[in-house]
Tab-separated table of C-alpha atoms (C1' of nucleotides) in Angstrom:
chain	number	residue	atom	x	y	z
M	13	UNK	CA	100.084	137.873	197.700
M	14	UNK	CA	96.138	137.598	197.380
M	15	UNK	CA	95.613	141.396	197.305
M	16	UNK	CA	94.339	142.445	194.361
M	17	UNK	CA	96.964	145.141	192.602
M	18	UNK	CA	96.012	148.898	193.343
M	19	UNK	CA	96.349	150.835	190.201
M	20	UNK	CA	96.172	154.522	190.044
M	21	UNK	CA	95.093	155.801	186.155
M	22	UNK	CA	96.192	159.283	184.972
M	23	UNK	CA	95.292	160.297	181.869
M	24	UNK	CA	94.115	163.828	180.851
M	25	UNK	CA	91.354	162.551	178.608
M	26	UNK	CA	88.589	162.109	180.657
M	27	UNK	CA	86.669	159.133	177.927
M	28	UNK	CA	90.076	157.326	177.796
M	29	UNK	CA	90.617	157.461	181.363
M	30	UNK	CA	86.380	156.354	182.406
M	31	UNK	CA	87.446	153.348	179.490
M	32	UNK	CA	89.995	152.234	181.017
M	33	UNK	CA	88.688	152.282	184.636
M	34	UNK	CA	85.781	150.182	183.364
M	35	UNK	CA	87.458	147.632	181.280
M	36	UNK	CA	90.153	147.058	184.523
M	37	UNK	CA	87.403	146.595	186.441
M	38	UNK	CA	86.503	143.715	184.811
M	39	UNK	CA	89.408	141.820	185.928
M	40	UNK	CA	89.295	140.069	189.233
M	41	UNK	CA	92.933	140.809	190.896
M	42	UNK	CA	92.764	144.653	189.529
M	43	UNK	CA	91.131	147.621	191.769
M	44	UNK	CA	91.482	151.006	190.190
M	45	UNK	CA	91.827	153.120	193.378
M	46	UNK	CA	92.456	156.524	192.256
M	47	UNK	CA	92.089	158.285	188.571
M	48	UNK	CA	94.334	162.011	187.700
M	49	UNK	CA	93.794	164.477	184.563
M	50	UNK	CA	97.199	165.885	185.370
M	51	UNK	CA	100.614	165.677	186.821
M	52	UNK	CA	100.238	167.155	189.653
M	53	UNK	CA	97.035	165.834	190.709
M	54	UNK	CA	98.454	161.790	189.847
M	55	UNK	CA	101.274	163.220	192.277
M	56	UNK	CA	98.477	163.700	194.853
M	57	UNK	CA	96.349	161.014	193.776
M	58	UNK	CA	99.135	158.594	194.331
M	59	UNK	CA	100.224	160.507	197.918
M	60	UNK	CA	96.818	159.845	199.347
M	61	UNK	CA	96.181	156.171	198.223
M	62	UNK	CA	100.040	154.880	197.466
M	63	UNK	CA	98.680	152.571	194.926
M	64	UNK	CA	100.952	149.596	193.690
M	65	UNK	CA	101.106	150.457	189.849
M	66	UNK	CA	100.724	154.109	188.157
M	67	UNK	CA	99.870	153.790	184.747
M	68	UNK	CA	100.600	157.354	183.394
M	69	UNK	CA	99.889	159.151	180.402
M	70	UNK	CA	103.083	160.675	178.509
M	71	UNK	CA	101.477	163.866	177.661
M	72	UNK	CA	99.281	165.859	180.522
M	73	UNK	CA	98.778	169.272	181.538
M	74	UNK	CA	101.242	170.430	184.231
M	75	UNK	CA	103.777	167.654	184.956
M	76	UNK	CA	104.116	165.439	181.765
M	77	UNK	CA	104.172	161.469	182.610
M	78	UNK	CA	108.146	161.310	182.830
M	79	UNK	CA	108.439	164.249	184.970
M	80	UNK	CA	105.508	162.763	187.382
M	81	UNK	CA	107.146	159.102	187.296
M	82	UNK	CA	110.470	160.882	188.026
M	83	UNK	CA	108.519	162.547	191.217
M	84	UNK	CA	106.903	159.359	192.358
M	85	UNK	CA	110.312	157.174	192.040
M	86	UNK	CA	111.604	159.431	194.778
M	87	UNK	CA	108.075	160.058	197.494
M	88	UNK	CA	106.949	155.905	196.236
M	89	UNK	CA	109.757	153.527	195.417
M	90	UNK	CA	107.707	150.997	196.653
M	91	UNK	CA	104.884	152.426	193.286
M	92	UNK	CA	105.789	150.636	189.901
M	93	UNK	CA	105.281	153.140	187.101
M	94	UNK	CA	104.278	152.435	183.599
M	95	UNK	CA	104.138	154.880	180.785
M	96	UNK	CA	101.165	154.645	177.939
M	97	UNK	CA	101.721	156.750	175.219
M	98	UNK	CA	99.682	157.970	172.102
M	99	UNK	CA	102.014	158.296	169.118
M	100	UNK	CA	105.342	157.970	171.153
M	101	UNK	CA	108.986	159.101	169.620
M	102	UNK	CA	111.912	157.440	170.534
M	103	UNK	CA	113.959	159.323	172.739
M	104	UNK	CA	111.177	159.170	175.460
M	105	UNK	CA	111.379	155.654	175.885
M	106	UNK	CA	115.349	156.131	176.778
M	107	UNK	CA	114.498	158.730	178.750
M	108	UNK	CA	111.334	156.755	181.009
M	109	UNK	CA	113.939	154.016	181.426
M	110	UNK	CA	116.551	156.414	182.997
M	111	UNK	CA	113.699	157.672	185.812
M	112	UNK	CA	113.087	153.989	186.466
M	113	UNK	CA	109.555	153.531	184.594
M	114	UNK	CA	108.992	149.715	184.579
M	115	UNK	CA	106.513	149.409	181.135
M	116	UNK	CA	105.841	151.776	178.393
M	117	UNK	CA	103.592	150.618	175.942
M	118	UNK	CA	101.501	152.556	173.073
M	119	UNK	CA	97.865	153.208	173.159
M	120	UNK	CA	97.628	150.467	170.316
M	121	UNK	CA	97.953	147.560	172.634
M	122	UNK	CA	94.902	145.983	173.536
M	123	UNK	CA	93.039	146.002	176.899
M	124	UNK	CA	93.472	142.730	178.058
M	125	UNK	CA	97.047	143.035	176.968
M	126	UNK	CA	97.526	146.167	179.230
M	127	UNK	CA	95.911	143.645	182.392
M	128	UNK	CA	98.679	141.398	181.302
M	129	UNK	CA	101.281	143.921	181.750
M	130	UNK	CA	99.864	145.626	184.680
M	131	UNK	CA	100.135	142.243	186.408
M	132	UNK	CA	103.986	141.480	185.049
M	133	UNK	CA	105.111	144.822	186.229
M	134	UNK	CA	103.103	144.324	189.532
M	135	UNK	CA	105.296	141.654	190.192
M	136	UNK	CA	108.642	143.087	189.513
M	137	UNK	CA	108.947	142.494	185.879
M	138	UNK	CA	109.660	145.190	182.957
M	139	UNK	CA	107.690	145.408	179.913
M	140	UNK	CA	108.427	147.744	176.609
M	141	UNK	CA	106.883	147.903	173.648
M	142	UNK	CA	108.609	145.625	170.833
M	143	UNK	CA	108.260	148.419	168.246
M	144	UNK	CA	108.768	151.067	170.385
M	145	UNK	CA	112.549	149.393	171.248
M	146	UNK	CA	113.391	148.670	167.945
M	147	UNK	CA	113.194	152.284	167.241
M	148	UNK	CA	114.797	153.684	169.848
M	149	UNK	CA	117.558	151.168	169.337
M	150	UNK	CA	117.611	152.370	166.052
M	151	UNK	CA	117.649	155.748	166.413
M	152	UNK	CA	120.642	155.566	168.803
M	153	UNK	CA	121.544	158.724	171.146
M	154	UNK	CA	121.415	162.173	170.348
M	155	UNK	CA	124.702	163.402	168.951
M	156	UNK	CA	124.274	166.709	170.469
M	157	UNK	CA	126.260	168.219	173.651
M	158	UNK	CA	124.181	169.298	176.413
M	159	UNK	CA	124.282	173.178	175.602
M	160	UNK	CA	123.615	172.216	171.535
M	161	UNK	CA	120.530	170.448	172.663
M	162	UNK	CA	119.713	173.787	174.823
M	163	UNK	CA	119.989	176.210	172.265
M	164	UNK	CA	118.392	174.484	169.489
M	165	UNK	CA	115.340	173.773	171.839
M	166	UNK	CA	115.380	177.900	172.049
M	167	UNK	CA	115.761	177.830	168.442
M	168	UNK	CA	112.616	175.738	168.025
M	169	UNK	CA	110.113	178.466	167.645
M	170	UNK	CA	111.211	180.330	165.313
M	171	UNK	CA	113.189	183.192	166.904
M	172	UNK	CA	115.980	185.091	165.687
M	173	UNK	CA	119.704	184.213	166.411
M	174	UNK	CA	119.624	188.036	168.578
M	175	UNK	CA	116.681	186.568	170.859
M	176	UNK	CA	118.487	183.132	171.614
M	177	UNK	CA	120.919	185.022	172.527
M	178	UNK	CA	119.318	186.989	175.041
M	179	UNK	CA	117.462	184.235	176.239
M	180	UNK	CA	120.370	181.870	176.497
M	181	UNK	CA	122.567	184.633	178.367
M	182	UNK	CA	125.177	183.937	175.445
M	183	UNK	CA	126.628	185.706	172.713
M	184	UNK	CA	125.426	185.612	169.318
M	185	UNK	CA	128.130	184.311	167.614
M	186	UNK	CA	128.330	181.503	170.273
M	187	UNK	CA	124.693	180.942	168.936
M	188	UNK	CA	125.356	180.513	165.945
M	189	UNK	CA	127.972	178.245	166.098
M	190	UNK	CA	126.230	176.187	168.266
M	191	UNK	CA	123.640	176.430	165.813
M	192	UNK	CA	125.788	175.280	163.113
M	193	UNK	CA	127.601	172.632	164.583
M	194	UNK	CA	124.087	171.171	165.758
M	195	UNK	CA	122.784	171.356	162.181
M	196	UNK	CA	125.920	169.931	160.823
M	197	UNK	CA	125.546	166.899	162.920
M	198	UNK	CA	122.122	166.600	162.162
M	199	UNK	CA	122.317	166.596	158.697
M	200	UNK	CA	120.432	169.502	158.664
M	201	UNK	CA	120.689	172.391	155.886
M	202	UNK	CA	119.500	174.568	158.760
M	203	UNK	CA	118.488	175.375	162.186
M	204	UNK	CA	115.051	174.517	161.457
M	205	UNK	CA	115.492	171.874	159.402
M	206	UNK	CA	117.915	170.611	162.640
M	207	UNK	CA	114.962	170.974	165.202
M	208	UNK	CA	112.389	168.851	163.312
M	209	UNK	CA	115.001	166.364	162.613
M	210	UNK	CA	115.768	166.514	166.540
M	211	UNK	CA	111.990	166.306	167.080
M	212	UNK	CA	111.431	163.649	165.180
M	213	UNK	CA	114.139	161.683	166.779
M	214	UNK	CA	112.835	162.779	170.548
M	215	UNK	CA	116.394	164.352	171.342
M	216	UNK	CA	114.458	167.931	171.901
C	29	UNK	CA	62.641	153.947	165.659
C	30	UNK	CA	63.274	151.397	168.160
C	31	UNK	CA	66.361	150.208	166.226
C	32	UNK	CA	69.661	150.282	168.278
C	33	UNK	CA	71.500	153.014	166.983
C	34	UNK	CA	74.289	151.639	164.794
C	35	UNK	CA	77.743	152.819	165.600
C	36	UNK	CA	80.779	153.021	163.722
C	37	UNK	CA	84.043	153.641	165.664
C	38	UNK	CA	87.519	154.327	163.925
C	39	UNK	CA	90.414	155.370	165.981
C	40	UNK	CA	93.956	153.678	165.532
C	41	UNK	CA	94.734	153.672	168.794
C	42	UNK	CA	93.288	149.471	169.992
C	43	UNK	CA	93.213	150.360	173.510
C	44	UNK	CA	91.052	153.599	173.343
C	45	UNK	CA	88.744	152.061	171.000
C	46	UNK	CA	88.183	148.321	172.408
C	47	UNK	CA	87.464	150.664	176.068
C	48	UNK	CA	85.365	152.906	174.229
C	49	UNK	CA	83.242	150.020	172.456
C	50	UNK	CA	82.729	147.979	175.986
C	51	UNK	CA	81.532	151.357	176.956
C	52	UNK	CA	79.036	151.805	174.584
C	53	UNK	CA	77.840	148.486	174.791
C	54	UNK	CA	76.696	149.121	178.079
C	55	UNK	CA	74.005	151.552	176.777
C	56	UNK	CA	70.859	149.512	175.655
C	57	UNK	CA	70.050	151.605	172.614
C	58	UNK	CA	73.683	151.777	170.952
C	59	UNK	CA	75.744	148.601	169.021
C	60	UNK	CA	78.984	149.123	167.958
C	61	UNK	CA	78.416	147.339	164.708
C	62	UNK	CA	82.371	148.138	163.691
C	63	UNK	CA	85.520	149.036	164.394
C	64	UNK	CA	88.444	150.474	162.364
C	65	UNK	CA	92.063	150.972	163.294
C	66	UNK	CA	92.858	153.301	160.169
C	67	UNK	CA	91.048	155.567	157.162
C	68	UNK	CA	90.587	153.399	154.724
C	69	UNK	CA	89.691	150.551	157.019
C	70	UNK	CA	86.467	152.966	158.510
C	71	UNK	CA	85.692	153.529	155.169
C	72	UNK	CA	85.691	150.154	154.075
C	73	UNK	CA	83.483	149.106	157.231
C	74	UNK	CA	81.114	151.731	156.711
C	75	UNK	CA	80.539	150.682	153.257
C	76	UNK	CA	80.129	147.263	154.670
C	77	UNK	CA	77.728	147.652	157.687
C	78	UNK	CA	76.543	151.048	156.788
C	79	UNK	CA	76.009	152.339	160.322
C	80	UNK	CA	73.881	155.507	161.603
C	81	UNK	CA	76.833	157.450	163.034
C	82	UNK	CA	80.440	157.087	162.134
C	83	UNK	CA	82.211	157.963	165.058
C	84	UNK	CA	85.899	159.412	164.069
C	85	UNK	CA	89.081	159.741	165.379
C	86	UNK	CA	90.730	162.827	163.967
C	87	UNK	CA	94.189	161.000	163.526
C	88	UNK	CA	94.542	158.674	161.913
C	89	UNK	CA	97.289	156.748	159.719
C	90	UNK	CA	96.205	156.597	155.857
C	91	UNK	CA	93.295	158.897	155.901
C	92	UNK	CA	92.595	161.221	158.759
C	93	UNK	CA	89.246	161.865	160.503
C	94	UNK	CA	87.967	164.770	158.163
C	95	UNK	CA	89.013	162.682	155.003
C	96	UNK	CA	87.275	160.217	155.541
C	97	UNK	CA	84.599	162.202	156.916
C	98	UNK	CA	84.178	163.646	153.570
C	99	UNK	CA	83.915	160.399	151.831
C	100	UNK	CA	81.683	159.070	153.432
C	101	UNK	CA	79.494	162.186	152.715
C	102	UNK	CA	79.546	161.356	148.700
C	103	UNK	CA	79.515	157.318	149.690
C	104	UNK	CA	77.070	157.109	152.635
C	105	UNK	CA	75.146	160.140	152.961
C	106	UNK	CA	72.618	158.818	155.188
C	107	UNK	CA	74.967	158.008	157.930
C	108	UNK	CA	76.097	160.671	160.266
C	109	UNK	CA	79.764	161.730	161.226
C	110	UNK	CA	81.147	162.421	164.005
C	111	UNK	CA	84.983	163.633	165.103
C	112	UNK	CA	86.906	163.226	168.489
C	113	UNK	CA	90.243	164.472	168.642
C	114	UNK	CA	92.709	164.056	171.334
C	115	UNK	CA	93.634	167.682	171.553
C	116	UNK	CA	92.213	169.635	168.970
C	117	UNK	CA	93.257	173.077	167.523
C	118	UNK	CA	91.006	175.411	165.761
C	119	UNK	CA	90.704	175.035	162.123
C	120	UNK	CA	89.974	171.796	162.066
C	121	UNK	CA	86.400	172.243	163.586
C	122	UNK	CA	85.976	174.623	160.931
C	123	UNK	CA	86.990	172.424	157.698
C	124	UNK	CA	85.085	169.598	159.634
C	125	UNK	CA	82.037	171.388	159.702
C	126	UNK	CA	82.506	172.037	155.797
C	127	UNK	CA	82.379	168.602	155.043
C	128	UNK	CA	79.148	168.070	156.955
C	129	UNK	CA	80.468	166.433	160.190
C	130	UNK	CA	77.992	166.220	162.692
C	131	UNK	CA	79.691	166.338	166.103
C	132	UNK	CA	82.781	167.923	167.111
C	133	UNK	CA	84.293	166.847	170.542
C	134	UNK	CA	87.296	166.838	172.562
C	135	UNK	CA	88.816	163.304	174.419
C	136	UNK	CA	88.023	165.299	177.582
C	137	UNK	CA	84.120	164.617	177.662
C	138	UNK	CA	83.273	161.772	179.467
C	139	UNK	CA	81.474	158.238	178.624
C	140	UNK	CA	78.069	159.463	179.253
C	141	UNK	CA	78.322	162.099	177.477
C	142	UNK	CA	79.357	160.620	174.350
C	143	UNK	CA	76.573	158.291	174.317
C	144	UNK	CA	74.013	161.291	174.586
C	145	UNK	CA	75.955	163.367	172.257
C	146	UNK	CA	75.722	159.700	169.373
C	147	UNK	CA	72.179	159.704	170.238
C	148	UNK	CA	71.541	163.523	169.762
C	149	UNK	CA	73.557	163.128	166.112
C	150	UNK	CA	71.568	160.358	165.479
C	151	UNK	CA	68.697	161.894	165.586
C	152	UNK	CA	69.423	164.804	163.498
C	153	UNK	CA	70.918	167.063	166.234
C	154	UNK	CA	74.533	168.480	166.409
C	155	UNK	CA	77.241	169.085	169.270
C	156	UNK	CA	80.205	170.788	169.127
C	157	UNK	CA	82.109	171.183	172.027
C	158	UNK	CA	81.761	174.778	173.203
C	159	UNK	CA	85.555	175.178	174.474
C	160	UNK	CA	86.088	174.188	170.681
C	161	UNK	CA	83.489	176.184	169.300
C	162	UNK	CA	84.934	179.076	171.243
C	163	UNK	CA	88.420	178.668	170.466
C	164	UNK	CA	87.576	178.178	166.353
C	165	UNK	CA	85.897	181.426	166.715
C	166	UNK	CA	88.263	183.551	168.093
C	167	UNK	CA	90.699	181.937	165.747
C	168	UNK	CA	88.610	183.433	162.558
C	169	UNK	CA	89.695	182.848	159.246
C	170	UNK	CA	92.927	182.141	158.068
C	171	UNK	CA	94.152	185.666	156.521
C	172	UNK	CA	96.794	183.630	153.979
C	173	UNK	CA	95.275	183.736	150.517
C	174	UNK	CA	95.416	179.683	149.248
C	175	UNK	CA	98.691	180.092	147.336
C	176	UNK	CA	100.419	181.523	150.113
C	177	UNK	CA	99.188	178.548	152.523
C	178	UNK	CA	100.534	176.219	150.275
C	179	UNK	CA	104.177	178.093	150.187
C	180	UNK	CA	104.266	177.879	153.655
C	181	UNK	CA	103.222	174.367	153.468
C	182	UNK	CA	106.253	173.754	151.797
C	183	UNK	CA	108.425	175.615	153.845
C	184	UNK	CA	106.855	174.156	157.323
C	185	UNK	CA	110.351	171.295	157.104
C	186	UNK	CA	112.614	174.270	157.209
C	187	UNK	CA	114.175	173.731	153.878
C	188	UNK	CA	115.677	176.702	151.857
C	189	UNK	CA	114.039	179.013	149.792
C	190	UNK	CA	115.748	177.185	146.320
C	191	UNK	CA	114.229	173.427	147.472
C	192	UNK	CA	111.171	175.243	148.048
C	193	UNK	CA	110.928	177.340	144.718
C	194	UNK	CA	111.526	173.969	142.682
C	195	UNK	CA	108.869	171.796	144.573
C	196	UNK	CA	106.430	174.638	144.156
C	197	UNK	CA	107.433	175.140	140.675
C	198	UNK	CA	108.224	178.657	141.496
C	199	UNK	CA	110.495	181.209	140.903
C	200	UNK	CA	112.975	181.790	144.007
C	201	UNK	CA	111.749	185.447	144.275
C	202	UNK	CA	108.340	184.693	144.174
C	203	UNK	CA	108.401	182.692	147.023
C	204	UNK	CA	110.542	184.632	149.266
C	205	UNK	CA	107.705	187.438	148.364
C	206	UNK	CA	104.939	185.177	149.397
C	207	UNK	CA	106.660	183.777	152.551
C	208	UNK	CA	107.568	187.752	153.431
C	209	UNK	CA	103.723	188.788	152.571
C	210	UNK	CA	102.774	185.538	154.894
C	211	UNK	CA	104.939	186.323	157.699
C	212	UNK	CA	103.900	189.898	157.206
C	213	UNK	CA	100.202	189.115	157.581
C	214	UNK	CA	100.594	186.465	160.521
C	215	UNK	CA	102.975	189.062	162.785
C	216	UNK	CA	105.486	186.576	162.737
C	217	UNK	CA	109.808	187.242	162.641
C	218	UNK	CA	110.235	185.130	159.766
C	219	UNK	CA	108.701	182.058	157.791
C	220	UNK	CA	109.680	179.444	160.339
C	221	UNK	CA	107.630	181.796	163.281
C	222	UNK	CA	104.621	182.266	160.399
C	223	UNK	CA	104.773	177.988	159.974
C	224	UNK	CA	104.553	177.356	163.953
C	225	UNK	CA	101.634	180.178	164.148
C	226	UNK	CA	99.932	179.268	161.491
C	227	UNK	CA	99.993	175.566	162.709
C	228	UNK	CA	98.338	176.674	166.301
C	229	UNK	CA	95.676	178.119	164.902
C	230	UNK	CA	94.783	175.312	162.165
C	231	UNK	CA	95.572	177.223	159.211
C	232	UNK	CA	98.073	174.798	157.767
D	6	DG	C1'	85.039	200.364	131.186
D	7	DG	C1'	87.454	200.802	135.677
D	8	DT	C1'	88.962	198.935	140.023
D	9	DC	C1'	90.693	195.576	142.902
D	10	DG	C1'	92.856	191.320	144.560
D	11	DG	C1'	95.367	187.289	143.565
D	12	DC	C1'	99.115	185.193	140.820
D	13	DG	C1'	103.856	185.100	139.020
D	14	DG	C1'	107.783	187.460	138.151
D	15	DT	C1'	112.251	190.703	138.285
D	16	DG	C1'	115.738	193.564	140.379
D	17	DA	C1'	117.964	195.696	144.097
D	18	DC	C1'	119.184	196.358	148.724
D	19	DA	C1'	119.856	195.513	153.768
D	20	DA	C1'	119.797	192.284	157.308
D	21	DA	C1'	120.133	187.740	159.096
D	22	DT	C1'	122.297	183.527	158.841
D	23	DG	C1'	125.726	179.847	158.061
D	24	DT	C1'	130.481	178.769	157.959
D	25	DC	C1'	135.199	178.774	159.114
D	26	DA	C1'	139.389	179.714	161.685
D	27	DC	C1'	140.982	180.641	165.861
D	28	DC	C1'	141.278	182.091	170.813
D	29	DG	C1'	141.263	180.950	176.083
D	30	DG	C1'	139.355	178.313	179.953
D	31	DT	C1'	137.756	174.162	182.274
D	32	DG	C1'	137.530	169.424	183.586
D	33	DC	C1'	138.268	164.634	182.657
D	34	DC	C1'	141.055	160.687	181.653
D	35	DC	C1'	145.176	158.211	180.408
K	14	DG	C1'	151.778	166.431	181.941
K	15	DG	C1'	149.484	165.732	177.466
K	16	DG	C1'	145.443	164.821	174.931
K	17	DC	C1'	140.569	165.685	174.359
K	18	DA	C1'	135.854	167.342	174.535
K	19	DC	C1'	132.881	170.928	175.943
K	20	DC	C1'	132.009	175.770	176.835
K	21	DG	C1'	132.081	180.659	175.410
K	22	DG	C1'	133.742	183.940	172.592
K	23	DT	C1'	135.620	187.003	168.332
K	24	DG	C1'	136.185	188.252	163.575
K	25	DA	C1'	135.640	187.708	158.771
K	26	DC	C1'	133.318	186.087	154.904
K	27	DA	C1'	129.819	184.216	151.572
K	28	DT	C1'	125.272	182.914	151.265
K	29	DT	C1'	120.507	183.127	152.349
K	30	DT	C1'	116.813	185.686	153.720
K	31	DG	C1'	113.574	189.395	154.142
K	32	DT	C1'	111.828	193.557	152.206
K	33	DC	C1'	110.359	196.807	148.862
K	34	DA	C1'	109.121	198.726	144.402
K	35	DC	C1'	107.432	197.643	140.310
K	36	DC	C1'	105.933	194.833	136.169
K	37	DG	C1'	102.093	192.199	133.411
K	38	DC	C1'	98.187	188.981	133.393
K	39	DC	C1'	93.973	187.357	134.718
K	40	DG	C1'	89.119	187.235	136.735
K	41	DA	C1'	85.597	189.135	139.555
K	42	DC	C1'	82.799	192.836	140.727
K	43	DC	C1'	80.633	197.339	140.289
DNA sequence: GGTCGGCGGTGACAAATGTCACCGGTGCCC
DNA sequence: GGGCACCGGTGACATTTGTCACCGCCGACC
């Protein structure tokens, strides 16, 4: 394999993204063919030049980078796809895993690290952040049920139990027991309390 | 002045900042004398190679961007600031522009632009970055007189009106009045609505 | 001096919320 | 078939909360 590895770059901030492009440039055996400032445009980005690794920011406008790698698994299996993330929770990590993301690293790393890693997971390898694991291990799976985790994300800004409700399609008692078996597993003395707890954990 | 502008760059995140220094170093008037991962490390550099222009990320751990900003006003008064935040919400231009920052920009602008924009701060000028600048205005002033913004502070982790009341070294009623005359003032259902508003538009 | 806004407080009341017990239905697994 | 967990719901109850009126005390401003 003498090609040198194709990498497509999507990141929504443009001075990261220009950065990045230049200092991967500098290394021999890595052409950056295609750069994104969105989901949906690394989707395209990635159609037209099917690059070999997608390094993908977590947060963009439109598609975020676990909904795009989930895309790109399914039009490029052949596309490795690495997540690099600002101030990442755990939660995410578990979750980029699950939609087969081969790396996910912080922004903290270095840039000759990131070459490094763009090369192992060019050739098949995985690579997650050390710190980034431990926490996740650490902070274990959400304890929540499916519809718990549903509500409480309604709950999240703020609303009233009667607007939940409505925009659940459920009763309001059913809210609010939902509510308070969510907070009760969280530790929580209430619903809010219970979504920044479930925030901070990355089970929202 | 056919110095090299002397830069100062502080952002925690290695990856961003070692891109962002080969970038500069491209330009033949700029030298990135510096680098800090974290508050007090920028201000501890700055003091040490007392650049022209202090180029800030907004977060970061210890002491954020318009902390140390506003040290380095009383410490190095000579050197200018500037701030680039990832994705910046209004308020924050505002209380940056208090403490005498210089330049106000988004991660969005591109390599080139930064360079021009050091160079214009350098030399007395200032930029702000007119989606910013537009966004800060329409904003306006935060309507919460300064005890009620610190109430709210207090209640932004959700927890009861009692925990709140004994951090604040209040009486129970007189916070539930505040957080009602807060709410009141911000159009918001209840307290946890008036934290998440008064969060988007910088005034917590 | 008077007015006004912010601060801190009290008391009372209505509404929202949290909590508990309990119901039926479903699907899964042993 | 019997457990068991999840879903959706009801009803009752105590607590928390939001809301309002009203109090005095400052300090600023006219």
């Amino acid at each position: 394999m003498n090609d040198r590895v194709r990498v497509l770059l999507a990141d929504d901030e443009h001075l990261i993204r220009g950065a990045l492009a230049a200092l991967l440039a500098l290394e021999d055996d890595l052409t950056v063919v295609a750069e994104a400032a969105s989901g949906p445009e690394a989707l395209a980005m990635a159609a037209a030049h099917r690059p070999d690794v997608a390094v993908l920011d977590l947060q963009m406008p439109g598609l975020d980078g676990l909904e795009v790698a989930a895309e790109l698994r399914h039009r490029l299996p052949e596309c490795r796809v690495m997540i690099v993330t600002g101030h990442g929770r755990p939660g995410y990590l578990k979750r980029a895993l699950q939609v087969g993301v081969r790396g996910f690293l912080p922004k903290t790393v270095s840039a000759s690290d990131l070459a490094g890693i763009i090369r192992t997971v060019r050739a098949g390898g995985r690579y997650v952040d050390p710190e980034l694991a431990a926490e996740a291990i650490s902070a274990g799976d959400s304890p929540l049920t499916p519809r718990e985790t549903d509500v409480l994300e309604l709950a999240a800004d703020g609303s009233p139990v009667a607007e939940i409700a409505e925009r659940a399609a459920l009763s309001p008692g059913t809210v609010r027991n939902y509510l308070s078996s969510a907070a009760g597993k969280l530790g929580a003395e209430n619903r809010h309390a219970a979504v920044r707890i479930a925030r901070e954990h990355g089970w929202l």
